[in-house]
Amino acid sequence: MGKATGFMEYVREEEKKRDPLSRLDDWKEYSFPFSNETLARQGARCMDCGTPFCHMGMEINGLTSGCPIHNLIPEWNDLVYRGKWKEALDRLLKTNNFPEFTGRVCPAPCEGSCTVAISDPAVAIKGIERAIIDKGFDEGWVQPRIPEKRTGKKVAIVGSGPAGLACADQLNQAGHSVTVYERADRIGGLLMYGIPNMKLEKEIVERRVRLLEEEGITFITNTEVGKDITADELRSQYDAVVLCTGAQKQRDLVIEGRELNGVHFAMDYLTETTKSLLNSNFADKKFIDAKDKHVIVIGGGDTGADCVATALRQKCKSVVQFGKHPALPKERAEGNPWPQAPLVFTLDYAYEEAKSKFGQDPRQFCIQTKKIVGDENGNVKELHTIQMEKSFDENGNAVFKEIPGTEKVWPCDLVFIAIGFEGPEQPVLKQFGVETVNRKVNAPYGKFTTNVEGVFAAGDARRGQSLIVWAIHEGRGAAREVDRFLMGATNLP
Ligand SMILES: Cc1cc2nc3c(=O)[nH]c(=O)nc-3n(C[C@H](O)[C@H](O)[C@H](O)COP(=O)(O)OP(=O)(O)OC[C@H]3O[C@@H](n4cnc5c(N)ncnc54)[C@H](O)[C@@H]3O)c2cc1C
Ligand code: SF4
């Protein structure tokens, strides 16, 4: 334990963010890493509890509590406090293949279950994690680790998101020859096309992919398994296949006016924006442009928030985000005790930016879109909404009731649908003949095996839309089971 009284002496500090207005002029990361002095103080706040809930990684009431990859948080907090950075990095890499991603964009369920957070703001775990790996790269400590021996076994991984990359990394380190197939033109899954550049700069993703390539992993882009190469071909060429295809089938809005020009899926908007930024710094104009437009995002989640931040950078005229649920309380509600993930009101980066630009939080709560209305040319012109009241029936199920007299018309030029995902796309799963449950691949947690011998599944394809840290956890778990399948035993964690 770093400093026995650290948690009483020092307060939590947040990573500094760039000014919300001026950061709208570029697509660079919006937060700054901690200074070394701040990091030492923040590391000192860790109490090194006997039972560190921060790394339990469990689901309680459907919410993640603690770190799913069981990062050895108290250990590296202590090492950072003592300035032993290299040792801290070694500890961190024992459990996390890609801390440079989670240290930036993980929602940090570890912090919600930090013991300090029972009475005070949590230890700044995520910021410390980011600092350790950034220092590791800056100091040249992160170097390619080329496996000394090869087993002669070949594994194909379908999909290059965090689950596929973590699985590939583990299997490659175990000596297997790994090929990752990706239908997009760049590697990374939602790390690349989904999460916007200002949350996770794409050079950070590319740096990791280069390292994995140097370590021996083969990446094949622009290749859709099921179309460009069949399931049978893949199975005959490889000793095992891991399906890490994500859960990107978007949920559509069944509503009058859905077909109008200017109504788009959020993911199309986010993907095209990043692609155009990376390909040509927007010179190719191959993106949906919110400049001088009134923008409405339907869907109150994080994908919607990323659309808000993107529209702001494109200089939209206005932006609002509709959510169907009420605003969360400022403090934990009675039914949401520690160490559960705290369900409390926060001002995400996108909302902070919108507030700075337009003077108010862009979120509209308890609102339902009734119809979308277009002009004579078929372009979206306005949205008609009504306020809703949320209550619970005798079985505890949420019930939404319209409030008469709260109808409203919103002028609008662009609508982004961000109401969630329906699970993985089915055709590739069908071609492999794998069974599904609720559209997700039926591969028991911990085993990751499907009904088809030698075919495994991990990440969102198996569990539904989730978090990067769960994808890494599942990729590691599937790698362990593939290694066991190929070799009869495994040393992978
Ligand atoms: C907009 C958005 C923002 C998010 N922000 C965050 C965040 O800030 N923090 C966080 O923790 N989580 C976030 N998430 C969730 C997180 O990104 C996902 O849970 C995670 O990426 C899932 O990883 P995965 O590897 O299972 O799948 P994915 O990342 O979805 O990757 C699947 C890959 O498989 C490829 N693929 C699919 N089918 C085929 C095929 N037949 N052949 C070849 N390739 C195929 C796809 O092109 C894709 O690249 C966000 C999600 C979205 C949509
Ligand atoms: S990966 Fe996420 S949950 Fe785990 S320690 Fe890092 S920020 Fe916390």
PDB file of C-alpha atoms in Angstrom, residues 257 259-263 293 372-384 412-414:
ATOM      1  CA  GLY A 257     -41.513   9.423 -42.229  1.00  0.00           C
ATOM      2  CA  GLU A 259     -37.964   6.863 -45.382  1.00  0.00           C
ATOM      3  CA  LEU A 260     -37.385  10.642 -45.736  1.00  0.00           C
ATOM      4  CA  ASN A 261     -34.077  12.069 -46.934  1.00  0.00           C
ATOM      5  CA  GLY A 262     -31.977  13.120 -43.980  1.00  0.00           C
ATOM      6  CA  VAL A 263     -32.956  10.225 -41.688  1.00  0.00           C
ATOM      7  CA  LYS A 293     -28.422  21.958 -39.921  1.00  0.00           C
ATOM      8  CA  ILE A 372     -41.255  12.529 -38.937  1.00  0.00           C
ATOM      9  CA  VAL A 373     -42.630  15.018 -41.468  1.00  0.00           C
ATOM     10  CA  GLY A 374     -40.984  15.967 -44.762  1.00  0.00           C
ATOM     11  CA  ASP A 375     -41.209  18.820 -47.272  1.00  0.00           C
ATOM     12  CA  GLU A 376     -42.436  18.600 -50.864  1.00  0.00           C
ATOM     13  CA  ASN A 377     -39.020  17.246 -51.979  1.00  0.00           C
ATOM     14  CA  GLY A 378     -39.022  14.355 -49.539  1.00  0.00           C
ATOM     15  CA  ASN A 379     -36.523  15.962 -47.159  1.00  0.00           C
ATOM     16  CA  VAL A 380     -37.084  15.776 -43.432  1.00  0.00           C
ATOM     17  CA  LYS A 381     -38.586  19.030 -42.118  1.00  0.00           C
ATOM     18  CA  GLU A 382     -39.843  18.410 -38.592  1.00  0.00           C
ATOM     19  CA  LEU A 383     -40.316  15.865 -35.815  1.00  0.00           C
ATOM     20  CA  HIS A 384     -43.526  15.546 -33.801  1.00  0.00           C
ATOM     21  CA  CYS A 412     -35.173  19.465 -38.145  1.00  0.00           C
ATOM     22  CA  ASP A 413     -32.910  18.792 -41.168  1.00  0.00           C
ATOM     23  CA  LEU A 414     -31.095  15.658 -40.031  1.00  0.00           C
TER      24      LEU A 414
END
